[in-house]
PDB file of C-alpha atoms in Angstrom:
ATOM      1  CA  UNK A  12     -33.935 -98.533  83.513  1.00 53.00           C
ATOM      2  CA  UNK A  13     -32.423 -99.586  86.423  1.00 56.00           C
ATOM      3  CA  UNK A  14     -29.029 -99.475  87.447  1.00 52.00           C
ATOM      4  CA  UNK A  15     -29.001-103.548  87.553  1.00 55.00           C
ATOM      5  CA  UNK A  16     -31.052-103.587  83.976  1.00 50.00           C
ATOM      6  CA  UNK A  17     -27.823-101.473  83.043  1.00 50.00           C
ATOM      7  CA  UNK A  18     -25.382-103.722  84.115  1.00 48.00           C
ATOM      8  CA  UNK A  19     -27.227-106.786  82.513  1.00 56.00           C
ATOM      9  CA  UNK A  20     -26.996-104.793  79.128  1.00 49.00           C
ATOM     10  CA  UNK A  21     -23.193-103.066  78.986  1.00 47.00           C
ATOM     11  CA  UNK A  22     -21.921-106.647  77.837  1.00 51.00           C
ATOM     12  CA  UNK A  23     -23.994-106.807  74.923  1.00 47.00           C
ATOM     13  CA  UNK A  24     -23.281-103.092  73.844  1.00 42.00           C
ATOM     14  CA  UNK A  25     -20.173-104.200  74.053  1.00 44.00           C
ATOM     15  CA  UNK A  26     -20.562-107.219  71.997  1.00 45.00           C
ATOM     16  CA  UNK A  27     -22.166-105.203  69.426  1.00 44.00           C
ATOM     17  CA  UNK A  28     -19.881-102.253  69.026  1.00 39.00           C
ATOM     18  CA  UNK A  29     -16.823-104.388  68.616  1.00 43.00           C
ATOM     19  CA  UNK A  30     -19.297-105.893  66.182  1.00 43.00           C
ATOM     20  CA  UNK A  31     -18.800-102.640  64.054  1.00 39.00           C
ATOM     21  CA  UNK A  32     -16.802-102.715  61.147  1.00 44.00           C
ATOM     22  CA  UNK A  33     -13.670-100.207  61.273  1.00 46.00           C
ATOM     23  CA  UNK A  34     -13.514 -97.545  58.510  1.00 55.00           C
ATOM     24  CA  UNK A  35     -11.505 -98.788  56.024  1.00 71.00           C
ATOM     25  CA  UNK A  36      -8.454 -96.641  54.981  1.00 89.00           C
ATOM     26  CA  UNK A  37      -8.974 -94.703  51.387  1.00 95.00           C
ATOM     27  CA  UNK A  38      -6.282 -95.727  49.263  1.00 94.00           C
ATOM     28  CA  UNK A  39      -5.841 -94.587  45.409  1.00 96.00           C
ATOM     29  CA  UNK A  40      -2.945 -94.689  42.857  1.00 96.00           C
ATOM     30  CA  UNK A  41      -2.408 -91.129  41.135  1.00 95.00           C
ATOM     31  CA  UNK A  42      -1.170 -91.249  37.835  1.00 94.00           C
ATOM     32  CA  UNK A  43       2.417 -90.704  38.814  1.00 94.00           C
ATOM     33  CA  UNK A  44       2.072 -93.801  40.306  1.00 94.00           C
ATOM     34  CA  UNK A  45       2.083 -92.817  44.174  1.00 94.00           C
ATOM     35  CA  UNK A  46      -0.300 -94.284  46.528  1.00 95.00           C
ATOM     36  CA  UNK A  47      -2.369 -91.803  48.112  1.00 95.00           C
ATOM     37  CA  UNK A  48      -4.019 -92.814  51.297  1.00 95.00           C
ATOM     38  CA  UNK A  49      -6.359 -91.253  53.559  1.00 97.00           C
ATOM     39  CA  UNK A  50      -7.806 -91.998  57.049  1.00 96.00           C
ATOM     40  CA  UNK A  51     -11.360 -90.656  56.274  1.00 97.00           C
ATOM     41  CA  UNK A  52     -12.714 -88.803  53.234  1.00 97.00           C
ATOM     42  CA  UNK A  53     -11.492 -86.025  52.089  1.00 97.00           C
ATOM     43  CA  UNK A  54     -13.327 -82.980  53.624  1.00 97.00           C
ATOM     44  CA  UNK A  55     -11.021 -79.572  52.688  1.00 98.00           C
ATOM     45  CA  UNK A  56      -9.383 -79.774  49.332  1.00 98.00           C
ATOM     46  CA  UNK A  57      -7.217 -77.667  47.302  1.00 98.00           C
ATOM     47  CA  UNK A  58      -6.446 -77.529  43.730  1.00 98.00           C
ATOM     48  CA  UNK A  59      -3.273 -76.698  41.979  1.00 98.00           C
ATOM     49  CA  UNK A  60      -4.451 -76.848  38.090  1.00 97.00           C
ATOM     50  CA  UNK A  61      -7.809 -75.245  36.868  1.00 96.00           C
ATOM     51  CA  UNK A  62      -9.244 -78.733  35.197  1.00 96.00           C
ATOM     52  CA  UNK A  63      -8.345 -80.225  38.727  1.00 98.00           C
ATOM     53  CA  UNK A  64     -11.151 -77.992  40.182  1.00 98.00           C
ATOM     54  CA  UNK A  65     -13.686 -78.821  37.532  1.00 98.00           C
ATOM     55  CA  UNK A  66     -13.202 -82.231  37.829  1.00 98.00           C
ATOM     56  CA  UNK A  67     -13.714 -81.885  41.856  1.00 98.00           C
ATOM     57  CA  UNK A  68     -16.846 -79.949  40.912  1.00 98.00           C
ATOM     58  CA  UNK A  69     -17.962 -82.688  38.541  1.00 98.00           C
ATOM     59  CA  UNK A  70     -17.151 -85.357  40.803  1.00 98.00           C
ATOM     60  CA  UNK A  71     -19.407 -83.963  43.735  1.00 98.00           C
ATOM     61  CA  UNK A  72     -17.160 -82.623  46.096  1.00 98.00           C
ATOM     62  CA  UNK A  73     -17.232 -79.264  45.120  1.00 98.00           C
ATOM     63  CA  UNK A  74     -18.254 -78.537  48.648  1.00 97.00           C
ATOM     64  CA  UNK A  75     -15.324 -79.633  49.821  1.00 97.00           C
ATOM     65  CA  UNK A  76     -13.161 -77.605  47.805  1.00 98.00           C
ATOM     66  CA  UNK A  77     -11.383 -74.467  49.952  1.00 98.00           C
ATOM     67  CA  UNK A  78      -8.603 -73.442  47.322  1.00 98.00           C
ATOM     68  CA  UNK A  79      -7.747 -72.908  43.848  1.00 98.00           C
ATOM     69  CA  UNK A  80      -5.669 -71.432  41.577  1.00 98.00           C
ATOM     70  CA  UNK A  81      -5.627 -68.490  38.980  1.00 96.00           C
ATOM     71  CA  UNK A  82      -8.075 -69.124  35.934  1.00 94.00           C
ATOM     72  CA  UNK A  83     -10.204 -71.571  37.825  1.00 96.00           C
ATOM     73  CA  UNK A  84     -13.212 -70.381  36.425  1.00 94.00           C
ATOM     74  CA  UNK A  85     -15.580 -72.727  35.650  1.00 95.00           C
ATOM     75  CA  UNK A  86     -17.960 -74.042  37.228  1.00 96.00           C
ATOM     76  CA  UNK A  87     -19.259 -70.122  38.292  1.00 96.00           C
ATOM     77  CA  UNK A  88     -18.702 -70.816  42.096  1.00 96.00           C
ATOM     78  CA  UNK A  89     -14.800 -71.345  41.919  1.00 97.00           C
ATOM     79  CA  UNK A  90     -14.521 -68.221  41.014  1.00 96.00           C
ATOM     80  CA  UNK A  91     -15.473 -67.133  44.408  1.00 96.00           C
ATOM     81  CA  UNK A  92     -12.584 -69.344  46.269  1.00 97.00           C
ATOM     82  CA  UNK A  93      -9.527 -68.322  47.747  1.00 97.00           C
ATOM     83  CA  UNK A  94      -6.462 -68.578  45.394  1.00 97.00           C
ATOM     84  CA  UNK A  95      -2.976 -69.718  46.012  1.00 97.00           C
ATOM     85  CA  UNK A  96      -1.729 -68.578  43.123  1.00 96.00           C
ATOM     86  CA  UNK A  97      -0.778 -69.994  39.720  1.00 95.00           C
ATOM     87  CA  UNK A  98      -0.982 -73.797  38.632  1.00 94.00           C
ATOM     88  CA  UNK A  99       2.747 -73.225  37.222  1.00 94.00           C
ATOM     89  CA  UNK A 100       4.282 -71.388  40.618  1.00 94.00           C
ATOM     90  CA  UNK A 101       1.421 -71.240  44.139  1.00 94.00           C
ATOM     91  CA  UNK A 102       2.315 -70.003  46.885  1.00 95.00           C
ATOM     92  CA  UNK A 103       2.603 -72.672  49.962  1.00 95.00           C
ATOM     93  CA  UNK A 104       2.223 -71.038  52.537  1.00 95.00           C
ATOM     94  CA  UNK A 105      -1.607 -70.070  51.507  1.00 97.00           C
ATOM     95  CA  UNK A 106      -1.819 -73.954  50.852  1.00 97.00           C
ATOM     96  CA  UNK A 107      -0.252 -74.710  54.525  1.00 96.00           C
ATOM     97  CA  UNK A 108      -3.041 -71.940  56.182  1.00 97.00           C
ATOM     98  CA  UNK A 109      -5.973 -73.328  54.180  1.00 97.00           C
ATOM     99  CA  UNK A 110      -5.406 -76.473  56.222  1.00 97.00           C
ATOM    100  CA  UNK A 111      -6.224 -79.251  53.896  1.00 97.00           C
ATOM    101  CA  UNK A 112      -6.673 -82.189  53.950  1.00 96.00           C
ATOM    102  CA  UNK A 113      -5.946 -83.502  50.292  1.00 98.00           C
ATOM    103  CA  UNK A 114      -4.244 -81.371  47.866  1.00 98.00           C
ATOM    104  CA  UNK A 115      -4.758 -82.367  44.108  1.00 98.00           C
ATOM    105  CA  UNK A 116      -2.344 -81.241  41.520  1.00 97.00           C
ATOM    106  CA  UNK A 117      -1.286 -82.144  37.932  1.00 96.00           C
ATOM    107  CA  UNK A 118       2.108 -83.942  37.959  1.00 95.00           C
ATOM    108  CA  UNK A 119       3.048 -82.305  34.092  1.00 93.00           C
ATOM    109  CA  UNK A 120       1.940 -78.580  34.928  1.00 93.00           C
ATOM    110  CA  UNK A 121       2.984 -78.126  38.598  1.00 96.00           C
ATOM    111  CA  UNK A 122       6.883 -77.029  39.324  1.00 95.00           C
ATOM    112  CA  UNK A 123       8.322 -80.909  40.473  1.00 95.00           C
ATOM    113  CA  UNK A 124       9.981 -78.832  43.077  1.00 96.00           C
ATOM    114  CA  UNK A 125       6.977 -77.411  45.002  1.00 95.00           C
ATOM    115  CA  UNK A 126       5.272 -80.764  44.614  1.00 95.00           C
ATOM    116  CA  UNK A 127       8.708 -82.244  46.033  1.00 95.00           C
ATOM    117  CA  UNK A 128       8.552 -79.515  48.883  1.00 94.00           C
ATOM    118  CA  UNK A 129       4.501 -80.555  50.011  1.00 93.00           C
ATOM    119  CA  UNK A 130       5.518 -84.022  49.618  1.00 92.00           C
ATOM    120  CA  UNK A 131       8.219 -83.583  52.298  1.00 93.00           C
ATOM    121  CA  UNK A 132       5.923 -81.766  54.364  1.00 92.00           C
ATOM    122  CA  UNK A 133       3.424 -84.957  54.106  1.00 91.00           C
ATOM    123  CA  UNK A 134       0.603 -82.701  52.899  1.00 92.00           C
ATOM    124  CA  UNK A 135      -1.710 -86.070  51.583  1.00 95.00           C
ATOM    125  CA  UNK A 136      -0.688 -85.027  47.516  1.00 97.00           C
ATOM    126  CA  UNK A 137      -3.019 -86.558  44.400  1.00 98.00           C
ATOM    127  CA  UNK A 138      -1.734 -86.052  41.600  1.00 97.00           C
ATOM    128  CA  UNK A 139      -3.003 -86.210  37.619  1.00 97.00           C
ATOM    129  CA  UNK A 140      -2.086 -86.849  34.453  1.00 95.00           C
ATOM    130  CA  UNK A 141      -4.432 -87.241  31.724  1.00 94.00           C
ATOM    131  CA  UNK A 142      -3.020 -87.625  28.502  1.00 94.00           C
ATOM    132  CA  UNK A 143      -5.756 -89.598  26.956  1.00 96.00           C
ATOM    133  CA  UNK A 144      -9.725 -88.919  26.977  1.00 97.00           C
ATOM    134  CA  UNK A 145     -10.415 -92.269  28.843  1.00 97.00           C
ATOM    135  CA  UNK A 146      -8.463 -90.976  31.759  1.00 97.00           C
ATOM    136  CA  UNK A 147     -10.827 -87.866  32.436  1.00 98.00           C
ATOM    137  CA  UNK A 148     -13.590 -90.760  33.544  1.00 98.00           C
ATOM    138  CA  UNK A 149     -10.848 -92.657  35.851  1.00 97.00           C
ATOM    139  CA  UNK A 150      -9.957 -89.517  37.564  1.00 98.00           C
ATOM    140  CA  UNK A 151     -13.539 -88.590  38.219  1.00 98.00           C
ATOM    141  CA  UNK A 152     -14.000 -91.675  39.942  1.00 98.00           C
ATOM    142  CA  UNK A 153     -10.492 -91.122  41.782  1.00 98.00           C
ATOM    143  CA  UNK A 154     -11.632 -88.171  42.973  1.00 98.00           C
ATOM    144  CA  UNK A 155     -14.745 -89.481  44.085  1.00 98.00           C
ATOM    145  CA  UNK A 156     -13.237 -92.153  46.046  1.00 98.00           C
ATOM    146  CA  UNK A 157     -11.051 -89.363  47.622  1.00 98.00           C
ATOM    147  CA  UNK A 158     -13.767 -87.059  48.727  1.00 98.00           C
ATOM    148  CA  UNK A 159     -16.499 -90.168  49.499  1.00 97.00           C
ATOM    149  CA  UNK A 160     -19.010 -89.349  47.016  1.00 98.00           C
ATOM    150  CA  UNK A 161     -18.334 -92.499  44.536  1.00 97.00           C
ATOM    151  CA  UNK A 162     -22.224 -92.248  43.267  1.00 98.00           C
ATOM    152  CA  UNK A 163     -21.643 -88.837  42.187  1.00 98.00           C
ATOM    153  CA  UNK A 164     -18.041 -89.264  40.465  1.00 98.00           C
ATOM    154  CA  UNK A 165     -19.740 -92.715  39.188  1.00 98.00           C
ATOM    155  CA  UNK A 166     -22.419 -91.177  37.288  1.00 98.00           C
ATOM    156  CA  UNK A 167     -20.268 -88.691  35.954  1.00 98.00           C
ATOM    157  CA  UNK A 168     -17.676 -91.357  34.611  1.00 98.00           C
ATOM    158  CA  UNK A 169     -20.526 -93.560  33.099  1.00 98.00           C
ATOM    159  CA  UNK A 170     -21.937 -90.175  30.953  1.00 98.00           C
ATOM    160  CA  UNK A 171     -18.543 -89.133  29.793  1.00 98.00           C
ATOM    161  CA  UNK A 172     -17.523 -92.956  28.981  1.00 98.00           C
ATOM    162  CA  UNK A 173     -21.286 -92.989  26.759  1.00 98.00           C
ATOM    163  CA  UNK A 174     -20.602 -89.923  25.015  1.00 98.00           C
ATOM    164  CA  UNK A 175     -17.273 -90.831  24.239  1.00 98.00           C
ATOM    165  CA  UNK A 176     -17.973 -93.884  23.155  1.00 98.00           C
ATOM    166  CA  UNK A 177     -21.018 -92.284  20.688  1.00 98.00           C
ATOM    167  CA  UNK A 178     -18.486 -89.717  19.406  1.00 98.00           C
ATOM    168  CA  UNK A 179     -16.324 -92.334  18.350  1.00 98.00           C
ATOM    169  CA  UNK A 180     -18.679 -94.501  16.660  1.00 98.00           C
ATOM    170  CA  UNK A 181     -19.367 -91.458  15.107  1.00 98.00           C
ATOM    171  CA  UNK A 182     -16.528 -90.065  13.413  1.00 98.00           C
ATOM    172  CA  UNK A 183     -13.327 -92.385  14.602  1.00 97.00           C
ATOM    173  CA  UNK A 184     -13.430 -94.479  11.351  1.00 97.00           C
ATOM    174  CA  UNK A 185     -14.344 -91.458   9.034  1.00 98.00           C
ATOM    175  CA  UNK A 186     -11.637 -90.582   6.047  1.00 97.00           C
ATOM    176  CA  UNK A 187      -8.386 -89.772   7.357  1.00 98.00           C
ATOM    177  CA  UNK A 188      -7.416 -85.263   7.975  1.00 98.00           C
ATOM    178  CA  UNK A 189      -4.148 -84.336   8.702  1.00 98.00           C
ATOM    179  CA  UNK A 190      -4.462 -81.618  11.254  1.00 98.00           C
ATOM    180  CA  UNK A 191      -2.136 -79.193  12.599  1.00 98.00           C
ATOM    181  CA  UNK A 192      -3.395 -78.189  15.856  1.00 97.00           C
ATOM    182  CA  UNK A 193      -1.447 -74.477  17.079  1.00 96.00           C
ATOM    183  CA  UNK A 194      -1.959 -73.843  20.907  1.00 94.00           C
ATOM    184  CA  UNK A 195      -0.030 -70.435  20.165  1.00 92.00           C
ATOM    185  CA  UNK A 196       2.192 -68.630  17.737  1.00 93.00           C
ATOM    186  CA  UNK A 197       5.233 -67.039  19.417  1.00 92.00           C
ATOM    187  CA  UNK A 198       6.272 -69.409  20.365  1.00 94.00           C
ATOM    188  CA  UNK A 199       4.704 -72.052  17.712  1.00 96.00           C
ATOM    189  CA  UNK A 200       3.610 -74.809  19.652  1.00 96.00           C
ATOM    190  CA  UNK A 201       1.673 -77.581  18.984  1.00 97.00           C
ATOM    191  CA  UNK A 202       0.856 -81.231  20.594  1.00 96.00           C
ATOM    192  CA  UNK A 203       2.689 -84.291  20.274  1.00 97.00           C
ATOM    193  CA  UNK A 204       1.374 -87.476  20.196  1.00 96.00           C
ATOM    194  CA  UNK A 205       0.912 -88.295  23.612  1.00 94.00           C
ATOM    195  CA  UNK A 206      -1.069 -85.168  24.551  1.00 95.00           C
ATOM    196  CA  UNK A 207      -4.830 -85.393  25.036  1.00 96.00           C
ATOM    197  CA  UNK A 208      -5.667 -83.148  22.202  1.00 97.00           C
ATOM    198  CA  UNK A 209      -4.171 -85.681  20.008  1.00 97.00           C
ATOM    199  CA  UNK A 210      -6.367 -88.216  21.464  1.00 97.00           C
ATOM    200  CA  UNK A 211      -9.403 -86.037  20.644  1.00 98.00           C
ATOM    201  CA  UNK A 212      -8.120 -85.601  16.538  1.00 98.00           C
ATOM    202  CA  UNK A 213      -7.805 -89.913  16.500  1.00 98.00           C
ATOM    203  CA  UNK A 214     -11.529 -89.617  17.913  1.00 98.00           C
ATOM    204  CA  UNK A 215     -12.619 -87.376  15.251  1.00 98.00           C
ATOM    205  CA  UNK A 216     -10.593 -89.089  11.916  1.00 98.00           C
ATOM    206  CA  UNK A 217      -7.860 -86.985  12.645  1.00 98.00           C
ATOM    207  CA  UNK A 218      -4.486 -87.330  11.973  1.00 98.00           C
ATOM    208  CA  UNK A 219      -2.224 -84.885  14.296  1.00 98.00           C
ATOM    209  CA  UNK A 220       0.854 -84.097  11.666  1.00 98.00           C
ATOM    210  CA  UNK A 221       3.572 -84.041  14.926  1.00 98.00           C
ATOM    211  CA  UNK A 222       2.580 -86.946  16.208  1.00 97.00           C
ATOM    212  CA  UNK A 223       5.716 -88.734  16.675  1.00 97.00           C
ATOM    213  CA  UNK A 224       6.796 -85.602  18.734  1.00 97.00           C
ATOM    214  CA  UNK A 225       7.028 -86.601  22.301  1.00 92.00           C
ATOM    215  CA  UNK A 226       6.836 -83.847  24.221  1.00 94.00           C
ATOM    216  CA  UNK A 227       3.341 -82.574  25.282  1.00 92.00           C
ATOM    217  CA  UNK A 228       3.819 -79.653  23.832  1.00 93.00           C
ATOM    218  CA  UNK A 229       6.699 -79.259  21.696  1.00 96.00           C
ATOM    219  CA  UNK A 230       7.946 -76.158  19.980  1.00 96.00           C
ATOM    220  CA  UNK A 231       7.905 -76.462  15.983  1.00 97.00           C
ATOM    221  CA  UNK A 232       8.526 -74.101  13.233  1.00 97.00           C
ATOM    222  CA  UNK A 233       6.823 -72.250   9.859  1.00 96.00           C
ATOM    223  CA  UNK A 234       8.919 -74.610   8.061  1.00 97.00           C
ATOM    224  CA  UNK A 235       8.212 -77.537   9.517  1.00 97.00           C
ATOM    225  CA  UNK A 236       4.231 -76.732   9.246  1.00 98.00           C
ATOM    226  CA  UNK A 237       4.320 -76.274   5.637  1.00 98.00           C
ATOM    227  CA  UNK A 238       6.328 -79.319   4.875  1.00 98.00           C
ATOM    228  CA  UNK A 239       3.566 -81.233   6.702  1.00 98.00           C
ATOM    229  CA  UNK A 240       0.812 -79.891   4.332  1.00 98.00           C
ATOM    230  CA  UNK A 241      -2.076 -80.292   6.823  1.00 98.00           C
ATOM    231  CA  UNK A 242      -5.417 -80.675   5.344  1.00 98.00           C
ATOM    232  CA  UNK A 243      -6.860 -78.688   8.382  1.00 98.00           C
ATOM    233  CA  UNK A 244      -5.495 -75.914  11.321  1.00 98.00           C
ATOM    234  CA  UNK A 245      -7.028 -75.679  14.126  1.00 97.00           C
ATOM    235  CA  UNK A 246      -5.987 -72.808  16.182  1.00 94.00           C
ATOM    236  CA  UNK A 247      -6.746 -72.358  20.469  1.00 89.00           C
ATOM    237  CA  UNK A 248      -5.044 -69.263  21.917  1.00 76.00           C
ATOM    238  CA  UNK A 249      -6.059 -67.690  24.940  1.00 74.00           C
ATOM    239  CA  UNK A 250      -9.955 -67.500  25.269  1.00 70.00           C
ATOM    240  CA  UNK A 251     -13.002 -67.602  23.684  1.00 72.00           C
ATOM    241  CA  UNK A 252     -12.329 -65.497  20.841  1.00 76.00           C
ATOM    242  CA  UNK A 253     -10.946 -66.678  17.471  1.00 86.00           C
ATOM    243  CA  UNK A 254      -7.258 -65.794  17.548  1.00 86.00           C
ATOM    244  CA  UNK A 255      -6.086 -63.249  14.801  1.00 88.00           C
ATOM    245  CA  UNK A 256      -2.778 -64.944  14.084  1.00 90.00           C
ATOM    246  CA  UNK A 257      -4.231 -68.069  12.968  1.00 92.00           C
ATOM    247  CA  UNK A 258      -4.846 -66.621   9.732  1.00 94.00           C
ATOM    248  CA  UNK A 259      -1.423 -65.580   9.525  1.00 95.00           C
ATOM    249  CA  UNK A 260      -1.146 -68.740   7.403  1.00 97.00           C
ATOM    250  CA  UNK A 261      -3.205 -66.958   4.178  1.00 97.00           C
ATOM    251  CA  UNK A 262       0.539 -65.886   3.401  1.00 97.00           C
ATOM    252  CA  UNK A 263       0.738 -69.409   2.436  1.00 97.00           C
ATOM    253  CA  UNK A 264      -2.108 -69.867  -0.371  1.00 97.00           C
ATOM    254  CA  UNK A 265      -0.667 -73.349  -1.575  1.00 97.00           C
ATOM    255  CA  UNK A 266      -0.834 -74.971   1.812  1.00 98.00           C
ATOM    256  CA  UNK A 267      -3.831 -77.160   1.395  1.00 98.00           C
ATOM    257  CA  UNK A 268      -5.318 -76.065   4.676  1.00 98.00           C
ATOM    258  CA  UNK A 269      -5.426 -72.214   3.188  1.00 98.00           C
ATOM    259  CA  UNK A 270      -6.482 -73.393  -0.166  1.00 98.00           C
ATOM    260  CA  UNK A 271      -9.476 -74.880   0.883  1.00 98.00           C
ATOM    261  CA  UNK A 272     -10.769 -72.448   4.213  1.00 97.00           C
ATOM    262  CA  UNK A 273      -9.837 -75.160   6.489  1.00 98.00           C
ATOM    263  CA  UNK A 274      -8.620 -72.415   9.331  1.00 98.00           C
ATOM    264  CA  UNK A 275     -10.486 -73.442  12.515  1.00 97.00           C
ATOM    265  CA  UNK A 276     -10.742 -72.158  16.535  1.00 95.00           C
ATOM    266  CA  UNK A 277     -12.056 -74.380  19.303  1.00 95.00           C
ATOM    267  CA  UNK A 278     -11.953 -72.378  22.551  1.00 93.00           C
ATOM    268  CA  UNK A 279      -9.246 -73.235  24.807  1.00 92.00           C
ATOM    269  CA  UNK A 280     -11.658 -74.236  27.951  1.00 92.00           C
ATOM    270  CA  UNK A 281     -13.418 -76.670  26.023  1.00 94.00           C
ATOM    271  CA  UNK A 282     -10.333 -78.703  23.982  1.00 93.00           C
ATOM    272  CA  UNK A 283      -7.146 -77.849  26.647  1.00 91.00           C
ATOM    273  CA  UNK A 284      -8.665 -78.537  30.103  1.00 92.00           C
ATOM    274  CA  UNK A 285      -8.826 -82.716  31.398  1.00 93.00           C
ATOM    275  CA  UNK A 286     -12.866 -82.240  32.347  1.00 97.00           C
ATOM    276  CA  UNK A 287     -15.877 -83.696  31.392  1.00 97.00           C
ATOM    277  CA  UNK A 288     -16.158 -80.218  28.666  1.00 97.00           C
ATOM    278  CA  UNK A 289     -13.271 -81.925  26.571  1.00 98.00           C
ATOM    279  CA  UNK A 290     -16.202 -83.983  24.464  1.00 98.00           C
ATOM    280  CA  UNK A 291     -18.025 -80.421  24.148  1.00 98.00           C
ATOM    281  CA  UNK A 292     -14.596 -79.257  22.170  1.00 97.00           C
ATOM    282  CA  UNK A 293     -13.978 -82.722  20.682  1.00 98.00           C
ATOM    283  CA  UNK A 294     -17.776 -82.507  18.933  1.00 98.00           C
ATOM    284  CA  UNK A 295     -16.762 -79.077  17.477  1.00 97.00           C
ATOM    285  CA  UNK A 296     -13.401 -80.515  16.436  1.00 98.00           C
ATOM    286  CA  UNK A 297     -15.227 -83.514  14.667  1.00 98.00           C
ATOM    287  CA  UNK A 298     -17.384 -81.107  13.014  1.00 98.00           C
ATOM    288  CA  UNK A 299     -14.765 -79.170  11.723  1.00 98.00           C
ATOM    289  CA  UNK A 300     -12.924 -82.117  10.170  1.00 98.00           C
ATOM    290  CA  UNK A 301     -16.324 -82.635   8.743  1.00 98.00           C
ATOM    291  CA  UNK A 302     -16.210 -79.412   6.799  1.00 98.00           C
ATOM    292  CA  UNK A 303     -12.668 -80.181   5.863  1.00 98.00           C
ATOM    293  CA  UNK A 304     -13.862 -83.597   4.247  1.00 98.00           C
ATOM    294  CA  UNK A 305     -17.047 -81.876   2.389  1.00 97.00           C
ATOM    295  CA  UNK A 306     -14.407 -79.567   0.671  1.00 97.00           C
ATOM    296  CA  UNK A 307     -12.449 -81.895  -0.637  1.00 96.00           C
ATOM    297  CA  UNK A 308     -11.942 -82.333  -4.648  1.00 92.00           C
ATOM    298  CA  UNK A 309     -14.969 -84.063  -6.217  1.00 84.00           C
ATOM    299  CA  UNK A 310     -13.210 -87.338  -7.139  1.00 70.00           C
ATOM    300  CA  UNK A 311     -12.563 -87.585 -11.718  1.00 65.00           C
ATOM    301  CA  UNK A 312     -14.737 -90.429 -13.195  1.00 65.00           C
TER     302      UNK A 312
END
């Protein structure tokens, strides 16, 4: 081409590069209500809560992820990240040399003064919340956004949101069990009404006995536990194995949950982590209440 041909052209190159549509700025609401906004997509993210790293995994951008924290173990390849420490207490500067460019975190389970110390920093912060099992779907699809791989995070969302909704067509409208769910026994804790797990008892025909509690996870006692009378215990501890002080409550043989073998164990990973896995532990919980309905007293004529 000649250098006249050249000269003829530059105009219209011009033309058509101003023609070009300017990358729109990512902007998302986390569920503390803060905007989050980005420049580009996400490309080095860190996690500050194990289900926060699942979810990136589930939502496509697991390539993207450069940082966890300690029991970030599923899927297999987080294992093999670097850690910053502990979703209750990471260390920042680890955070600060990972050089990220998003950092996601859960606003209920991270200290509110580190998150208030990477906020003043201006480290781009996203944070979650899920208390119910719709909101696993919408932060899939946050996330996605985030890290620019919507169809992934879409597909994801749409699955989860079917086998929700097939799990509650299932079971939700199935005879009433009054559960006690026990995340651990010294201290006795449970869920209160707002907490996710409760949301997956509701979805099975459950009825969580501390409901009206509002804490997340509130401290109860033996007392309280046996005035309830739950039909059914369901019992989480610390991994996959059936914890032994669940049947601690045999001491009680009039407690209708003891009377009848209701004592149950749903792995933690599966019913305590925000991820796409909470239906896996929500289908054992739903079969469990299903035991706890076939043992009931054959009703008198």
């Amino acid at each position: 081409m000649s250098a006249q041909q050249r000269l003829r052209l530059a105009p219209l190159l011009l033309a058509l590069v101003l023609a070009l549509p300017a990358q729109a700025e990512i902007s998302v609401a986390d569920d503390s209500g803060r905007t989050v906004r980005l420049a580009t997509p996400a490309r080095r993210i860190v996690s500050l809560a194990p289900h926060v790293a699942e979810l990136i995994y589930a939502a496509g951008a697991g390539d993207r992820l450069v940082g966890t924290v300690q029991f970030s173990t599923y899927p297999e390849a987080a294992r093999r990240l670097p850690q910053v420490g502990g979703y209750s207490r990471f260390d920042l500067e680890a955070i600060l040399a990972l050089k990220p460019d998003l950092v996601i975190g859960w606003q209920s389970g991270n200290p509110a003064e580190q998150i208030a110390r990477m906020q003043s920093l201006g480290l781009p912060l996203f944070l979650t919340q899920p208390d119910r099992i719709d909101d696993v779907a919408r932060n899939l699809e946050q996330i996605g956004t985030l890290a620019g791989t919507e169809a992934t995070a879409r597909a994801a969302a749409a699955h989860y949101r079917a086998r929700h909704k097939a799990l509650a067509a299932r079971y939700s409208a199935r005879p009433p069990v009054r559960v006690f769910y026990q995340v651990w026994k010294t201290p006795l804790m449970t869920v209160g009404g707002r907490q996710i797990i409760s949301d997956v008892l509701t979805l099975c025909g459950g009825r969580n006995v501390f409901a009206d509690l509002t804490a997340l996870a509130p401290t109860v006692n033996e007392e309280a536990v046996l005035a309830a009378d739950p039909e059914v215990i369901i019992a989480s501890g610390m991994d996959q194995a059936r914890p032994e002080w669940v049947d601690d409550w045999r001491r009680w043989p009039t407690m209708t949950a003891v009377a009848r073998g209701n004592l149950f164990h749903v792995p933690p990973e599966l019913i305590q982590r925000h991820t796409p896995r909470l239906l896996d532990g929500a289908e054992q919980v739903c079969g469990q209440l299903e035991q706890a309905r076939s043992r009931r007293p054959a009703a008198k004529p």
